[in-house]
């Protein structure tokens, strides 16, 4: 289907370029509206990961899970599937969608965020799921806090180069 063709296109785009040390994947979080099942979502995410590791077994991956106005926190079928695949491959996940949802709910006096055109949602999103500049800044803040800050030392980033080892692919 269309989603799988996107996986193939992304593989050709990413794998056709010089090696990257780190790739962030944000993929199809709102495709549950198209009726994709948990199994399909997991299959497509795993296809991306396996293709990336086949191209470069040393690459580091972070999966970024976003949100949209119709879901709360982490209730996405696709997000659950992506998180489970990430766990299978020992890939870190940053749940920026759950974090911004909780942040916006707090700004909204603890009430659910249901009005796409109203505050506080419209301050951070251009529509029901695509962040605007302020939303991207919030997502960046969450990624930095979850990935970089825990590795900061007085001497800079404490990233052990010996951990840049080839990934072992799980069976299946």
PDB file of C-alpha atoms in Angstrom:
ATOM      1  CA  UNK A   1       0.000   0.000   0.000  1.00  0.00           C
ATOM      2  CA  UNK A   2       0.816   3.674   0.150  1.00  0.00           C
ATOM      3  CA  UNK A   3       2.412   3.449   3.577  1.00  0.00           C
ATOM      4  CA  UNK A   4       4.788   0.704   2.509  1.00  0.00           C
ATOM      5  CA  UNK A   5       5.782   2.699  -0.562  1.00  0.00           C
ATOM      6  CA  UNK A   6       6.711   5.553   1.804  1.00  0.00           C
ATOM      7  CA  UNK A   7       8.925   3.132   3.717  1.00  0.00           C
ATOM      8  CA  UNK A   8      10.633   2.136   0.467  1.00  0.00           C
ATOM      9  CA  UNK A   9      10.998   5.770  -0.654  1.00  0.00           C
ATOM     10  CA  UNK A  10      12.484   6.791   2.692  1.00  0.00           C
ATOM     11  CA  UNK A  11      14.887   3.869   2.526  1.00  0.00           C
ATOM     12  CA  UNK A  12      16.119   4.976  -0.889  1.00  0.00           C
ATOM     13  CA  UNK A  13      16.410   8.601   0.234  1.00  0.00           C
ATOM     14  CA  UNK A  14      18.249   7.862   3.488  1.00  0.00           C
ATOM     15  CA  UNK A  15      20.311   4.881   2.403  1.00  0.00           C
ATOM     16  CA  UNK A  16      21.394   6.522  -0.828  1.00  0.00           C
ATOM     17  CA  UNK A  17      23.315   9.259   1.026  1.00  0.00           C
ATOM     18  CA  UNK A  18      26.569   9.238   2.986  1.00  0.00           C
ATOM     19  CA  UNK A  19      26.346   7.536   6.340  1.00  0.00           C
ATOM     20  CA  UNK A  20      24.813   9.392   9.248  1.00  0.00           C
ATOM     21  CA  UNK A  21      25.740   8.722  12.853  1.00  0.00           C
ATOM     22  CA  UNK A  22      22.213   9.251  14.109  1.00  0.00           C
ATOM     23  CA  UNK A  23      18.749   9.123  12.581  1.00  0.00           C
ATOM     24  CA  UNK A  24      15.502  10.236  14.195  1.00  0.00           C
ATOM     25  CA  UNK A  25      12.418   8.422  12.924  1.00  0.00           C
ATOM     26  CA  UNK A  26       8.991  10.003  13.234  1.00  0.00           C
ATOM     27  CA  UNK A  27       6.706   7.899  11.139  1.00  0.00           C
ATOM     28  CA  UNK A  28       2.967   7.583  10.515  1.00  0.00           C
ATOM     29  CA  UNK A  29       1.788   8.305  14.035  1.00  0.00           C
ATOM     30  CA  UNK A  30      -1.570   9.583  12.780  1.00  0.00           C
ATOM     31  CA  UNK A  31      -2.117   6.817  10.221  1.00  0.00           C
ATOM     32  CA  UNK A  32      -4.399   4.952  12.623  1.00  0.00           C
ATOM     33  CA  UNK A  33      -7.163   7.030  11.020  1.00  0.00           C
ATOM     34  CA  UNK A  34      -6.462   5.132   7.816  1.00  0.00           C
ATOM     35  CA  UNK A  35      -7.246   1.895   9.613  1.00  0.00           C
ATOM     36  CA  UNK A  36      -3.722   0.524   9.932  1.00  0.00           C
ATOM     37  CA  UNK A  37      -3.574  -2.147  12.574  1.00  0.00           C
ATOM     38  CA  UNK A  38      -1.007  -2.642  15.311  1.00  0.00           C
ATOM     39  CA  UNK A  39       0.537  -5.423  13.224  1.00  0.00           C
ATOM     40  CA  UNK A  40       0.807  -3.278  10.084  1.00  0.00           C
ATOM     41  CA  UNK A  41       2.284  -0.355  12.032  1.00  0.00           C
ATOM     42  CA  UNK A  42       4.855  -2.634  13.663  1.00  0.00           C
ATOM     43  CA  UNK A  43       5.711  -4.262  10.325  1.00  0.00           C
ATOM     44  CA  UNK A  44       6.303  -0.921   8.591  1.00  0.00           C
ATOM     45  CA  UNK A  45       8.433   0.483  11.427  1.00  0.00           C
ATOM     46  CA  UNK A  46      10.459  -2.701  11.571  1.00  0.00           C
ATOM     47  CA  UNK A  47      11.012  -2.535   7.804  1.00  0.00           C
ATOM     48  CA  UNK A  48      12.500   0.954   8.176  1.00  0.00           C
ATOM     49  CA  UNK A  49      14.771  -0.108  11.030  1.00  0.00           C
ATOM     50  CA  UNK A  50      15.987  -3.289   9.353  1.00  0.00           C
ATOM     51  CA  UNK A  51      16.741  -1.430   6.112  1.00  0.00           C
ATOM     52  CA  UNK A  52      18.680   1.246   7.980  1.00  0.00           C
ATOM     53  CA  UNK A  53      20.708  -1.363   9.888  1.00  0.00           C
ATOM     54  CA  UNK A  54      21.298  -3.356   6.709  1.00  0.00           C
ATOM     55  CA  UNK A  55      22.703  -0.213   5.097  1.00  0.00           C
ATOM     56  CA  UNK A  56      24.768   0.722   8.177  1.00  0.00           C
ATOM     57  CA  UNK A  57      24.809  -1.585  11.210  1.00  0.00           C
ATOM     58  CA  UNK A  58      26.600   1.125  13.234  1.00  0.00           C
ATOM     59  CA  UNK A  59      23.915   3.776  12.840  1.00  0.00           C
ATOM     60  CA  UNK A  60      22.138   4.982  15.963  1.00  0.00           C
ATOM     61  CA  UNK A  61      18.392   5.456  15.813  1.00  0.00           C
ATOM     62  CA  UNK A  62      15.956   7.338  18.017  1.00  0.00           C
ATOM     63  CA  UNK A  63      12.221   6.890  17.499  1.00  0.00           C
ATOM     64  CA  UNK A  64      10.170  10.033  18.082  1.00  0.00           C
ATOM     65  CA  UNK A  65       6.487   9.565  18.841  1.00  0.00           C
ATOM     66  CA  UNK A  66       4.300  12.595  18.200  1.00  0.00           C
ATOM     67  CA  UNK A  67       0.588  13.218  18.724  1.00  0.00           C
ATOM     68  CA  UNK A  68      -2.493  14.775  17.272  1.00  0.00           C
ATOM     69  CA  UNK A  69      -5.537  16.483  18.637  1.00  0.00           C
ATOM     70  CA  UNK A  70      -7.727  13.386  18.502  1.00  0.00           C
ATOM     71  CA  UNK A  71      -5.618  11.258  20.836  1.00  0.00           C
ATOM     72  CA  UNK A  72      -4.559  11.515  24.443  1.00  0.00           C
ATOM     73  CA  UNK A  73      -1.071  10.860  25.753  1.00  0.00           C
ATOM     74  CA  UNK A  74       0.036   7.482  24.396  1.00  0.00           C
ATOM     75  CA  UNK A  75      -3.215   5.865  23.266  1.00  0.00           C
ATOM     76  CA  UNK A  76      -2.192   5.548  19.611  1.00  0.00           C
ATOM     77  CA  UNK A  77      -2.168   2.047  18.174  1.00  0.00           C
ATOM     78  CA  UNK A  78       0.713   3.143  15.931  1.00  0.00           C
ATOM     79  CA  UNK A  79       2.695   4.610  18.835  1.00  0.00           C
ATOM     80  CA  UNK A  80       2.347   1.389  20.828  1.00  0.00           C
ATOM     81  CA  UNK A  81       3.483  -0.644  17.826  1.00  0.00           C
ATOM     82  CA  UNK A  82       6.461   1.653  17.197  1.00  0.00           C
ATOM     83  CA  UNK A  83       7.469   1.595  20.881  1.00  0.00           C
ATOM     84  CA  UNK A  84       7.292  -2.207  20.960  1.00  0.00           C
ATOM     85  CA  UNK A  85       9.474  -2.491  17.842  1.00  0.00           C
ATOM     86  CA  UNK A  86      11.927  -0.014  19.378  1.00  0.00           C
ATOM     87  CA  UNK A  87      12.130  -2.184  22.504  1.00  0.00           C
ATOM     88  CA  UNK A  88      12.811  -5.251  20.351  1.00  0.00           C
ATOM     89  CA  UNK A  89      15.814  -3.472  18.787  1.00  0.00           C
ATOM     90  CA  UNK A  90      16.889  -1.649  21.971  1.00  0.00           C
ATOM     91  CA  UNK A  91      16.226   1.729  20.338  1.00  0.00           C
ATOM     92  CA  UNK A  92      15.431   4.724  22.537  1.00  0.00           C
ATOM     93  CA  UNK A  93      12.020   6.341  22.200  1.00  0.00           C
ATOM     94  CA  UNK A  94      11.167   9.969  22.937  1.00  0.00           C
ATOM     95  CA  UNK A  95       7.427  10.402  23.511  1.00  0.00           C
ATOM     96  CA  UNK A  96       7.257  14.075  22.536  1.00  0.00           C
ATOM     97  CA  UNK A  97       3.559  13.742  21.774  1.00  0.00           C
ATOM     98  CA  UNK A  98       2.690  12.525  25.264  1.00  0.00           C
ATOM     99  CA  UNK A  99       4.866  15.237  26.783  1.00  0.00           C
ATOM    100  CA  UNK A 100       3.278  18.071  24.813  1.00  0.00           C
ATOM    101  CA  UNK A 101      -0.189  16.649  25.391  1.00  0.00           C
ATOM    102  CA  UNK A 102       0.367  16.709  29.181  1.00  0.00           C
ATOM    103  CA  UNK A 103       1.882  20.210  28.905  1.00  0.00           C
ATOM    104  CA  UNK A 104      -1.116  21.514  26.925  1.00  0.00           C
ATOM    105  CA  UNK A 105      -3.580  19.811  29.234  1.00  0.00           C
ATOM    106  CA  UNK A 106      -1.914  21.540  32.183  1.00  0.00           C
ATOM    107  CA  UNK A 107      -2.137  24.878  30.353  1.00  0.00           C
ATOM    108  CA  UNK A 108      -5.812  24.099  29.750  1.00  0.00           C
ATOM    109  CA  UNK A 109      -6.535  23.781  33.472  1.00  0.00           C
ATOM    110  CA  UNK A 110      -6.344  20.001  33.444  1.00  0.00           C
ATOM    111  CA  UNK A 111      -9.043  19.669  30.794  1.00  0.00           C
ATOM    112  CA  UNK A 112      -8.760  17.543  27.666  1.00  0.00           C
ATOM    113  CA  UNK A 113      -7.407  19.230  24.549  1.00  0.00           C
ATOM    114  CA  UNK A 114     -10.206  18.940  22.019  1.00  0.00           C
ATOM    115  CA  UNK A 115     -10.409  22.242  20.154  1.00  0.00           C
ATOM    116  CA  UNK A 116      -7.934  22.266  17.266  1.00  0.00           C
ATOM    117  CA  UNK A 117      -8.586  25.939  16.578  1.00  0.00           C
ATOM    118  CA  UNK A 118      -8.486  27.076  20.183  1.00  0.00           C
ATOM    119  CA  UNK A 119      -5.908  27.743  22.821  1.00  0.00           C
ATOM    120  CA  UNK A 120      -3.635  26.232  23.875  1.00  0.00           C
ATOM    121  CA  UNK A 121      -3.485  23.761  20.937  1.00  0.00           C
ATOM    122  CA  UNK A 122      -3.275  26.393  18.191  1.00  0.00           C
ATOM    123  CA  UNK A 123      -0.297  28.017  19.900  1.00  0.00           C
ATOM    124  CA  UNK A 124       1.791  24.936  19.123  1.00  0.00           C
ATOM    125  CA  UNK A 125       0.098  23.278  16.121  1.00  0.00           C
ATOM    126  CA  UNK A 126      -0.790  24.455  12.617  1.00  0.00           C
ATOM    127  CA  UNK A 127      -3.627  21.914  12.420  1.00  0.00           C
ATOM    128  CA  UNK A 128      -4.688  18.715  14.124  1.00  0.00           C
ATOM    129  CA  UNK A 129      -1.254  17.057  14.134  1.00  0.00           C
ATOM    130  CA  UNK A 130       1.456  19.175  12.488  1.00  0.00           C
ATOM    131  CA  UNK A 131       3.438  21.400  14.854  1.00  0.00           C
ATOM    132  CA  UNK A 132       4.153  25.013  13.956  1.00  0.00           C
ATOM    133  CA  UNK A 133       7.434  26.758  14.911  1.00  0.00           C
ATOM    134  CA  UNK A 134       6.474  26.856  18.599  1.00  0.00           C
ATOM    135  CA  UNK A 135       5.475  23.195  18.502  1.00  0.00           C
ATOM    136  CA  UNK A 136       8.742  22.182  16.852  1.00  0.00           C
ATOM    137  CA  UNK A 137      10.615  24.144  19.518  1.00  0.00           C
ATOM    138  CA  UNK A 138       8.742  22.222  22.231  1.00  0.00           C
ATOM    139  CA  UNK A 139       9.459  18.898  20.535  1.00  0.00           C
ATOM    140  CA  UNK A 140      13.137  19.869  20.287  1.00  0.00           C
ATOM    141  CA  UNK A 141      13.179  20.778  23.980  1.00  0.00           C
ATOM    142  CA  UNK A 142      11.810  17.336  24.886  1.00  0.00           C
ATOM    143  CA  UNK A 143      14.326  15.526  22.675  1.00  0.00           C
ATOM    144  CA  UNK A 144      17.239  17.530  24.112  1.00  0.00           C
ATOM    145  CA  UNK A 145      16.057  16.913  27.681  1.00  0.00           C
ATOM    146  CA  UNK A 146      15.513  13.190  27.115  1.00  0.00           C
ATOM    147  CA  UNK A 147      18.595  12.411  25.010  1.00  0.00           C
ATOM    148  CA  UNK A 148      21.312  15.045  25.524  1.00  0.00           C
ATOM    149  CA  UNK A 149      20.880  16.351  29.075  1.00  0.00           C
ATOM    150  CA  UNK A 150      21.325  12.931  30.733  1.00  0.00           C
ATOM    151  CA  UNK A 151      24.686  12.617  28.933  1.00  0.00           C
ATOM    152  CA  UNK A 152      26.074  16.067  29.745  1.00  0.00           C
ATOM    153  CA  UNK A 153      29.109  16.359  31.992  1.00  0.00           C
ATOM    154  CA  UNK A 154      31.380  19.243  32.959  1.00  0.00           C
ATOM    155  CA  UNK A 155      33.560  18.218  30.005  1.00  0.00           C
ATOM    156  CA  UNK A 156      30.735  18.152  27.451  1.00  0.00           C
ATOM    157  CA  UNK A 157      28.786  15.203  26.143  1.00  0.00           C
ATOM    158  CA  UNK A 158      29.612  11.881  27.722  1.00  0.00           C
ATOM    159  CA  UNK A 159      28.987   9.645  24.734  1.00  0.00           C
ATOM    160  CA  UNK A 160      31.123   6.536  24.838  1.00  0.00           C
ATOM    161  CA  UNK A 161      32.519   5.893  21.317  1.00  0.00           C
ATOM    162  CA  UNK A 162      33.078   2.239  22.220  1.00  0.00           C
ATOM    163  CA  UNK A 163      29.288   1.848  22.140  1.00  0.00           C
ATOM    164  CA  UNK A 164      29.343   2.439  18.370  1.00  0.00           C
ATOM    165  CA  UNK A 165      29.125  -1.239  17.638  1.00  0.00           C
ATOM    166  CA  UNK A 166      27.332  -3.090  14.907  1.00  0.00           C
ATOM    167  CA  UNK A 167      23.731  -3.859  15.784  1.00  0.00           C
ATOM    168  CA  UNK A 168      22.688  -7.476  15.989  1.00  0.00           C
ATOM    169  CA  UNK A 169      19.407  -8.071  14.230  1.00  0.00           C
ATOM    170  CA  UNK A 170      16.742  -9.944  16.207  1.00  0.00           C
ATOM    171  CA  UNK A 171      15.178 -12.892  14.452  1.00  0.00           C
ATOM    172  CA  UNK A 172      11.882 -12.262  12.690  1.00  0.00           C
TER     173      UNK A 172
END
